[in-house]
Amino acid sequence: RISCSVGHDHANFTAQQDLFELINICVMSVFYFNIPWIIDQSEYNCSARSLSEWNSRGKVNTAQGIYYTVSGSIFMVLYILCLIGMVRGKLLKIPCYRLMFFNGIIDNMDLLVGSFITAYFDFTGAVFCSSIGLNWFAGYFSWCVWFGASFNCMVLALNRVVEMIPSANGFRFLFEGKLLFLWMVLSLVLMAILPFISRTHPYNSMVGTYIMSPVITDNATQESSRFAQFLVPSYNVFLVFVLLTLYSSLCFTMIKMRRLVKRGNYKLQIQLFTQALFICSTTAMAALLYCWVGFFPAPPEMAIATHILWQFSHGVHGIMYLCFNRQIRGEVLRLFGMKKQQLTRSVVTIQSTDRRRL
């Protein structure tokens, strides 16, 4: 009897141990707990080759570097002008414009790493082990600001839904008073936590984008499996789902409003639909393509296109504001001394406030 009891307890202990191991494997496949300013030499050890050997494993991409520098400069200048226009036009009194302004700051941080730091890596033909410190930082920074900017995009989409869809108006309190700033604080907190629960995504000039693997060994397949982490693709899939759900609801409401609106308001809604579809599609496509490149074989051209789309998905916001938001465009033109007649009607953007509140 004692023998059977011991055997039964041992079996239970083994089953529990197996369950804990399974849970641990699942958790570790999603999260990577670490201190981000300490490089784990057991996994990111570059001592196998000399610096000159690591440099030879990279590829100088002068054309790409020039493109990222020029396009990034254009995107940032136009975007910053739009942010100045928001301040000059006293638009920050409106809650949605505060979210837009905050999102603009994060977007420009994204452009900084996605354009200028990336251009430096392309000009120097960098791989992880040829510029460990900067690449380690850029790998974390690029992932964190992408998370923050895309999270802000979801918040702005939610804000537009609760403002424009009558059945969701009861949730307007989520964007009033201190709760409005709570969204911004939450975005910053999430960005600060991410480096402690995820891996860095170093840039590799041979691939042309930021990837999960540092490419230290010669066995790319095994190394990719070892450094694979499901947190990034899981978040990207969640991002696409939320954006498509919110913007689909918004666009469906706009189509229904077509029957109710017969005057100039319908033109404003068409402009809103165009911006929503355009900006949502660029963000969603960038997220989906990064999932594909991270886990499936892809040609180098696709990896480069993914990075360009990522950069574009943040830089295009400034262009869209200038093209479709008359208030911001008017303030930017007045900034350069170009007098324009004061407009009495404002064009709504996907991230602008409800016209009844202007």
Tab-separated table of C-alpha atoms in Angstrom:
chain	number	residue	atom	x	y	z
A	1	ARG	CA	0.000	0.000	0.000
A	2	ILE	CA	2.821	2.361	0.849
A	3	SER	CA	4.575	1.486	-2.372
A	4	CYS	CA	1.485	2.269	-4.447
A	5	SER	CA	1.016	5.585	-2.651
A	6	VAL	CA	4.586	6.643	-3.303
A	7	GLY	CA	4.299	5.660	-6.936
A	8	HIS	CA	1.063	7.631	-7.278
A	9	ASP	CA	2.613	10.719	-5.661
A	10	HIS	CA	5.632	10.410	-7.916
A	11	ALA	CA	3.371	10.227	-10.961
A	12	ASN	CA	1.486	13.340	-9.809
A	13	PHE	CA	4.758	15.144	-9.193
A	14	THR	CA	6.018	14.194	-12.657
A	15	ALA	CA	2.780	15.341	-14.264
A	16	GLN	CA	2.933	18.666	-12.414
A	17	GLN	CA	6.572	19.080	-13.371
A	18	ASP	CA	5.748	18.424	-17.021
A	19	LEU	CA	2.903	20.933	-16.837
A	20	PHE	CA	5.167	23.588	-15.328
A	21	GLU	CA	7.778	22.918	-17.999
A	22	LEU	CA	5.136	23.240	-20.711
A	23	ILE	CA	3.898	26.516	-19.249
A	24	ASN	CA	7.485	27.758	-18.982
A	25	ILE	CA	8.153	26.879	-22.627
A	26	CYS	CA	4.987	28.679	-23.724
A	27	VAL	CA	5.820	31.767	-21.666
A	28	MET	CA	9.428	31.878	-22.865
A	29	SER	CA	8.307	31.553	-26.489
A	30	VAL	CA	6.316	34.763	-26.040
A	31	PHE	CA	8.416	36.708	-23.538
A	32	TYR	CA	12.146	37.102	-22.975
A	33	PHE	CA	12.823	38.402	-19.476
A	34	ASN	CA	16.073	40.313	-19.199
A	35	ILE	CA	17.771	43.513	-18.115
A	36	PRO	CA	17.961	45.417	-21.414
A	37	TRP	CA	21.189	47.314	-20.701
A	38	ILE	CA	23.054	44.060	-20.007
A	39	ILE	CA	23.956	41.988	-23.069
A	40	ASP	CA	23.704	38.250	-22.428
A	41	GLN	CA	27.057	36.943	-23.654
A	42	SER	CA	25.785	33.367	-23.728
A	43	GLU	CA	23.430	34.287	-26.574
A	44	TYR	CA	24.913	37.457	-28.079
A	45	ASN	CA	28.601	36.535	-28.098
A	46	CYS	CA	30.623	38.069	-30.923
A	47	SER	CA	34.032	36.719	-29.881
A	48	ALA	CA	34.089	34.031	-32.588
A	49	ARG	CA	35.294	36.534	-35.206
A	50	SER	CA	37.326	39.713	-35.344
A	51	LEU	CA	35.776	43.099	-36.039
A	52	SER	CA	37.112	43.112	-39.599
A	53	GLU	CA	35.513	39.709	-40.192
A	54	TRP	CA	32.180	40.944	-38.888
A	55	ASN	CA	32.424	44.013	-41.108
A	56	SER	CA	32.965	41.762	-44.107
A	57	ARG	CA	29.687	39.976	-43.339
A	58	GLY	CA	27.739	43.179	-43.858
A	59	LYS	CA	26.795	44.998	-47.034
A	60	VAL	CA	27.127	48.701	-47.788
A	61	ASN	CA	23.818	49.944	-49.223
A	62	THR	CA	24.544	53.496	-50.330
A	63	ALA	CA	21.371	53.927	-52.386
A	64	GLN	CA	19.175	52.756	-49.516
A	65	GLY	CA	21.015	54.999	-47.078
A	66	ILE	CA	20.470	58.036	-49.296
A	67	TYR	CA	16.792	57.175	-49.723
A	68	TYR	CA	16.190	56.805	-45.982
A	69	THR	CA	18.048	60.045	-45.259
A	70	VAL	CA	16.187	62.110	-47.871
A	71	SER	CA	12.741	60.607	-47.320
A	72	GLY	CA	13.137	60.678	-43.548
A	73	SER	CA	14.106	64.353	-43.652
A	74	ILE	CA	11.062	65.209	-45.769
A	75	PHE	CA	8.711	63.213	-43.559
A	76	MET	CA	10.060	64.722	-40.336
A	77	VAL	CA	10.074	68.325	-41.577
A	78	LEU	CA	6.487	68.112	-42.823
A	79	TYR	CA	5.344	66.317	-39.688
A	80	ILE	CA	7.019	68.801	-37.341
A	81	LEU	CA	5.444	71.669	-39.283
A	82	CYS	CA	2.057	70.046	-38.720
A	83	LEU	CA	2.734	69.769	-34.992
A	84	ILE	CA	3.724	73.444	-34.906
A	85	GLY	CA	0.518	74.223	-36.798
A	86	MET	CA	-1.506	72.451	-34.110
A	87	VAL	CA	0.111	74.588	-31.412
A	88	ARG	CA	-0.196	77.868	-33.348
A	89	GLY	CA	-3.815	77.147	-34.193
A	90	LYS	CA	-4.581	76.446	-30.513
A	91	LEU	CA	-5.950	73.076	-31.531
A	92	LEU	CA	-4.516	71.350	-28.467
A	93	LYS	CA	-7.521	72.584	-26.500
A	94	ILE	CA	-9.422	69.799	-28.238
A	95	PRO	CA	-8.805	66.323	-26.732
A	96	CYS	CA	-8.398	64.505	-30.030
A	97	TYR	CA	-5.747	66.953	-31.199
A	98	ARG	CA	-3.824	66.296	-27.992
A	99	LEU	CA	-3.766	62.626	-28.920
A	100	MET	CA	-2.686	63.552	-32.431
A	101	PHE	CA	0.117	65.738	-31.093
A	102	PHE	CA	1.354	63.020	-28.736
A	103	ASN	CA	1.179	60.461	-31.522
A	104	GLY	CA	3.168	62.835	-33.714
A	105	ILE	CA	6.009	62.889	-31.189
A	106	ILE	CA	6.176	59.079	-31.123
A	107	ASP	CA	5.912	58.930	-34.913
A	108	ASN	CA	8.923	61.218	-35.241
A	109	MET	CA	10.876	59.004	-32.856
A	110	ASP	CA	9.965	56.138	-35.170
A	111	LEU	CA	11.207	58.130	-38.151
A	112	LEU	CA	14.453	58.881	-36.320
A	113	VAL	CA	15.370	55.223	-35.939
A	114	GLY	CA	13.677	54.023	-39.126
A	115	SER	CA	15.346	56.648	-41.308
A	116	PHE	CA	18.558	58.136	-39.941
A	117	ILE	CA	19.924	55.366	-37.724
A	118	THR	CA	18.986	52.878	-40.425
A	119	ALA	CA	20.747	55.029	-43.017
A	120	TYR	CA	23.908	54.970	-40.894
A	121	PHE	CA	23.759	51.175	-40.754
A	122	ASP	CA	23.340	51.018	-44.531
A	123	PHE	CA	26.200	53.433	-45.177
A	124	THR	CA	28.524	51.407	-42.931
A	125	GLY	CA	27.264	47.941	-43.888
A	126	ALA	CA	26.500	47.124	-40.267
A	127	VAL	CA	25.581	43.805	-38.717
A	128	PHE	CA	24.944	43.231	-35.028
A	129	CYS	CA	28.514	42.318	-34.100
A	130	SER	CA	30.096	45.173	-36.067
A	131	SER	CA	28.283	47.832	-34.016
A	132	ILE	CA	27.056	46.044	-30.924
A	133	GLY	CA	26.162	48.999	-28.705
A	134	LEU	CA	24.271	51.106	-31.246
A	135	ASN	CA	22.587	48.111	-32.849
A	136	TRP	CA	21.517	46.770	-29.465
A	137	PHE	CA	19.942	50.132	-28.619
A	138	ALA	CA	18.401	50.622	-32.072
A	139	GLY	CA	16.940	47.121	-31.981
A	140	TYR	CA	15.082	47.870	-28.766
A	141	PHE	CA	14.226	51.447	-29.679
A	142	SER	CA	12.721	50.537	-33.060
A	143	TRP	CA	10.477	47.881	-31.534
A	144	CYS	CA	9.379	50.069	-28.609
A	145	VAL	CA	8.479	53.140	-30.658
A	146	TRP	CA	6.670	50.959	-33.208
A	147	PHE	CA	4.632	49.516	-30.356
A	148	GLY	CA	3.921	52.969	-28.932
A	149	ALA	CA	2.991	54.558	-32.254
A	150	SER	CA	0.742	51.687	-33.317
A	151	PHE	CA	-0.882	51.616	-29.863
A	152	ASN	CA	-1.595	55.333	-30.226
A	153	CYS	CA	-3.087	54.618	-33.637
A	154	MET	CA	-5.522	52.158	-32.044
A	155	VAL	CA	-6.409	54.707	-29.360
A	156	LEU	CA	-7.053	57.388	-31.982
A	157	ALA	CA	-9.207	54.969	-33.950
A	158	LEU	CA	-11.201	54.216	-30.803
A	159	ASN	CA	-11.573	57.944	-30.177
A	160	ARG	CA	-12.985	58.472	-33.664
A	161	VAL	CA	-15.405	55.592	-33.190
A	162	VAL	CA	-16.836	56.879	-29.893
A	163	GLU	CA	-17.157	60.381	-31.363
A	164	MET	CA	-18.714	59.502	-34.708
A	165	ILE	CA	-20.787	56.366	-34.087
A	166	PRO	CA	-23.952	57.328	-32.157
A	167	SER	CA	-24.258	53.971	-30.388
A	168	ALA	CA	-20.723	54.394	-28.985
A	169	ASN	CA	-21.153	57.968	-27.725
A	170	GLY	CA	-21.625	56.675	-24.191
A	171	PHE	CA	-17.900	55.890	-24.050
A	172	ARG	CA	-16.800	59.475	-24.641
A	173	PHE	CA	-15.828	59.707	-20.991
A	174	LEU	CA	-12.762	57.592	-21.865
A	175	PHE	CA	-11.281	60.637	-23.595
A	176	GLU	CA	-12.291	63.353	-21.152
A	177	GLY	CA	-10.293	64.983	-18.379
A	178	LYS	CA	-7.508	62.966	-16.803
A	179	LEU	CA	-8.534	59.789	-18.619
A	180	LEU	CA	-7.280	61.371	-21.840
A	181	PHE	CA	-3.771	61.708	-20.418
A	182	LEU	CA	-4.016	58.203	-18.988
A	183	TRP	CA	-3.900	56.839	-22.551
A	184	MET	CA	-0.637	58.705	-23.139
A	185	VAL	CA	0.841	57.506	-19.848
A	186	LEU	CA	-0.198	53.942	-20.674
A	187	SER	CA	1.563	54.182	-24.031
A	188	LEU	CA	4.784	55.403	-22.389
A	189	VAL	CA	4.620	52.734	-19.674
A	190	LEU	CA	4.188	49.964	-22.234
A	191	MET	CA	7.125	51.304	-24.240
A	192	ALA	CA	9.263	51.363	-21.082
A	193	ILE	CA	8.308	47.814	-20.061
A	194	LEU	CA	8.858	46.183	-23.444
A	195	PRO	CA	12.687	45.996	-23.299
A	196	PHE	CA	12.418	43.980	-20.072
A	197	ILE	CA	10.148	41.311	-21.594
A	198	SER	CA	11.373	41.067	-25.183
A	199	ARG	CA	14.507	40.678	-27.271
A	200	THR	CA	16.282	43.353	-29.220
A	201	HIS	CA	15.727	43.445	-32.981
A	202	PRO	CA	19.129	44.381	-34.454
A	203	TYR	CA	19.558	45.735	-37.963
A	204	ASN	CA	21.278	43.580	-40.556
A	205	SER	CA	22.496	45.304	-43.705
A	206	MET	CA	22.471	42.025	-45.638
A	207	VAL	CA	18.739	41.679	-45.007
A	208	GLY	CA	17.939	45.384	-45.112
A	209	THR	CA	15.731	45.617	-42.033
A	210	TYR	CA	15.494	44.925	-38.293
A	211	ILE	CA	15.197	41.216	-37.485
A	212	MET	CA	14.955	39.093	-34.343
A	213	SER	CA	18.156	37.137	-34.961
A	214	PRO	CA	21.614	38.743	-34.488
A	215	VAL	CA	22.996	36.421	-37.225
A	216	ILE	CA	26.045	35.326	-35.243
A	217	THR	CA	26.286	31.726	-36.448
A	218	ASP	CA	26.352	30.301	-39.968
A	219	ASN	CA	23.195	28.256	-39.394
A	220	ALA	CA	20.536	30.858	-40.137
A	221	THR	CA	17.595	28.459	-39.789
A	222	GLN	CA	18.619	27.179	-36.371
A	223	GLU	CA	19.448	30.654	-35.123
A	224	SER	CA	16.135	32.069	-36.345
A	225	SER	CA	14.283	29.346	-34.445
A	226	ARG	CA	16.335	30.002	-31.334
A	227	PHE	CA	15.669	33.739	-31.287
A	228	ALA	CA	12.077	33.529	-32.513
A	229	GLN	CA	9.666	35.278	-30.182
A	230	PHE	CA	5.906	35.303	-30.606
A	231	LEU	CA	5.311	38.567	-28.747
A	232	VAL	CA	6.014	40.705	-31.813
A	233	PRO	CA	3.919	38.796	-34.381
A	234	SER	CA	1.139	38.270	-31.822
A	235	TYR	CA	0.969	41.988	-31.200
A	236	ASN	CA	1.051	42.756	-34.915
A	237	VAL	CA	-1.840	40.372	-35.586
A	238	PHE	CA	-3.776	41.925	-32.693
A	239	LEU	CA	-3.027	45.383	-34.089
A	240	VAL	CA	-4.376	44.468	-37.519
A	241	PHE	CA	-7.512	42.936	-36.007
A	242	VAL	CA	-8.270	46.009	-33.873
A	243	LEU	CA	-7.618	48.510	-36.662
A	244	LEU	CA	-9.715	46.625	-39.185
A	245	THR	CA	-12.549	46.199	-36.691
A	246	LEU	CA	-12.651	49.842	-35.603
A	247	TYR	CA	-12.177	51.363	-39.031
A	248	SER	CA	-14.621	48.937	-40.647
A	249	SER	CA	-17.236	50.025	-38.114
A	250	LEU	CA	-16.392	53.648	-38.812
A	251	CYS	CA	-16.591	53.229	-42.574
A	252	PHE	CA	-19.863	51.298	-42.310
A	253	THR	CA	-21.326	54.179	-40.304
A	254	MET	CA	-20.150	56.642	-42.956
A	255	ILE	CA	-21.919	54.653	-45.659
A	256	LYS	CA	-25.131	54.724	-43.626
A	257	MET	CA	-24.749	58.490	-43.117
A	258	ARG	CA	-24.727	58.951	-46.882
A	259	ARG	CA	-28.490	58.523	-46.891
A	260	LEU	CA	-28.911	61.138	-44.180
A	261	VAL	CA	-26.424	63.758	-45.352
A	262	LYS	CA	-27.224	65.480	-48.626
A	263	ARG	CA	-25.108	68.621	-48.486
A	264	GLY	CA	-21.430	69.444	-48.124
A	265	ASN	CA	-21.048	67.221	-45.076
A	266	TYR	CA	-21.016	64.161	-47.296
A	267	LYS	CA	-17.857	65.442	-48.999
A	268	LEU	CA	-16.196	65.701	-45.588
A	269	GLN	CA	-17.134	62.117	-44.792
A	270	ILE	CA	-15.643	60.913	-48.093
A	271	GLN	CA	-12.373	62.632	-47.170
A	272	LEU	CA	-12.530	60.939	-43.766
A	273	PHE	CA	-13.099	57.563	-45.398
A	274	THR	CA	-10.100	58.067	-47.717
A	275	GLN	CA	-7.757	58.967	-44.875
A	276	ALA	CA	-8.988	56.147	-42.650
A	277	LEU	CA	-8.557	53.566	-45.390
A	278	PHE	CA	-5.127	54.866	-46.452
A	279	ILE	CA	-3.499	55.225	-43.035
A	280	CYS	CA	-5.062	52.048	-41.654
A	281	SER	CA	-3.903	50.018	-44.643
A	282	THR	CA	-0.264	51.189	-44.410
A	283	THR	CA	-0.053	50.374	-40.702
A	284	ALA	CA	-1.773	47.012	-41.134
A	285	MET	CA	0.371	46.051	-44.128
A	286	ALA	CA	3.586	46.939	-42.293
A	287	ALA	CA	2.527	44.780	-39.337
A	288	LEU	CA	1.572	41.806	-41.501
A	289	LEU	CA	4.703	41.978	-43.643
A	290	TYR	CA	6.961	42.022	-40.578
A	291	CYS	CA	5.201	38.889	-39.338
A	292	TRP	CA	5.871	37.204	-42.661
A	293	VAL	CA	9.524	38.257	-42.903
A	294	GLY	CA	10.156	37.186	-39.316
A	295	PHE	CA	8.865	33.643	-39.663
A	296	PHE	CA	8.849	32.665	-43.335
A	297	PRO	CA	11.472	32.675	-46.089
A	298	ALA	CA	11.280	35.917	-48.036
A	299	PRO	CA	13.391	37.524	-50.764
A	300	PRO	CA	15.600	40.474	-49.755
A	301	GLU	CA	13.410	42.818	-51.780
A	302	MET	CA	10.437	41.981	-49.571
A	303	ALA	CA	12.379	42.727	-46.386
A	304	ILE	CA	13.470	46.103	-47.760
A	305	ALA	CA	9.932	46.882	-48.924
A	306	THR	CA	8.677	46.041	-45.436
A	307	HIS	CA	11.064	48.526	-43.862
A	308	ILE	CA	10.145	51.230	-46.379
A	309	LEU	CA	6.459	50.656	-45.660
A	310	TRP	CA	7.122	50.842	-41.922
A	311	GLN	CA	8.860	54.192	-42.385
A	312	PHE	CA	6.090	55.402	-44.694
A	313	SER	CA	3.330	54.369	-42.272
A	314	HIS	CA	4.644	56.943	-39.775
A	315	GLY	CA	5.793	59.668	-42.132
A	316	VAL	CA	2.599	59.747	-44.192
A	317	HIS	CA	0.556	61.162	-41.301
A	318	GLY	CA	2.126	64.589	-41.732
A	319	ILE	CA	1.398	64.546	-45.458
A	320	MET	CA	-2.204	63.505	-44.859
A	321	TYR	CA	-2.720	66.336	-42.360
A	322	LEU	CA	-1.404	68.887	-44.835
A	323	CYS	CA	-3.561	67.532	-47.637
A	324	PHE	CA	-6.834	67.022	-45.795
A	325	ASN	CA	-6.836	69.219	-42.678
A	326	ARG	CA	-7.437	72.830	-43.672
A	327	GLN	CA	-6.782	74.193	-40.207
A	328	ILE	CA	-3.341	72.621	-39.932
A	329	ARG	CA	-2.494	73.436	-43.547
A	330	GLY	CA	-3.582	77.043	-43.035
A	331	GLU	CA	-1.400	77.427	-39.951
A	332	VAL	CA	1.605	75.944	-41.754
A	333	LEU	CA	1.132	78.323	-44.688
A	334	ARG	CA	0.797	81.288	-42.331
A	335	LEU	CA	3.999	80.124	-40.662
A	336	PHE	CA	5.762	80.976	-43.940
A	337	GLY	CA	3.898	84.257	-44.362
A	338	MET	CA	1.424	82.983	-46.928
A	339	LYS	CA	-1.838	84.737	-46.143
A	340	LYS	CA	-4.975	82.713	-46.614
A	341	GLN	CA	-8.572	83.611	-46.053
A	342	GLN	CA	-9.863	82.384	-42.701
A	343	LEU	CA	-11.908	79.271	-43.192
A	344	THR	CA	-15.149	78.793	-41.327
A	345	ARG	CA	-15.412	75.084	-41.890
A	346	SER	CA	-12.769	72.549	-40.963
A	347	VAL	CA	-12.038	69.328	-42.753
A	348	VAL	CA	-12.165	66.299	-40.530
A	349	THR	CA	-9.286	63.864	-40.495
A	350	ILE	CA	-9.312	60.408	-39.031
A	351	GLN	CA	-7.616	61.821	-35.985
A	352	SER	CA	-9.323	65.223	-35.813
A	353	THR	CA	-12.112	66.233	-33.513
A	354	ASP	CA	-15.808	66.037	-34.124
A	355	ARG	CA	-17.017	69.080	-36.091
A	356	ARG	CA	-19.566	69.880	-33.419
A	357	ARG	CA	-16.733	70.554	-30.982
A	358	LEU	CA	-14.730	72.916	-33.201
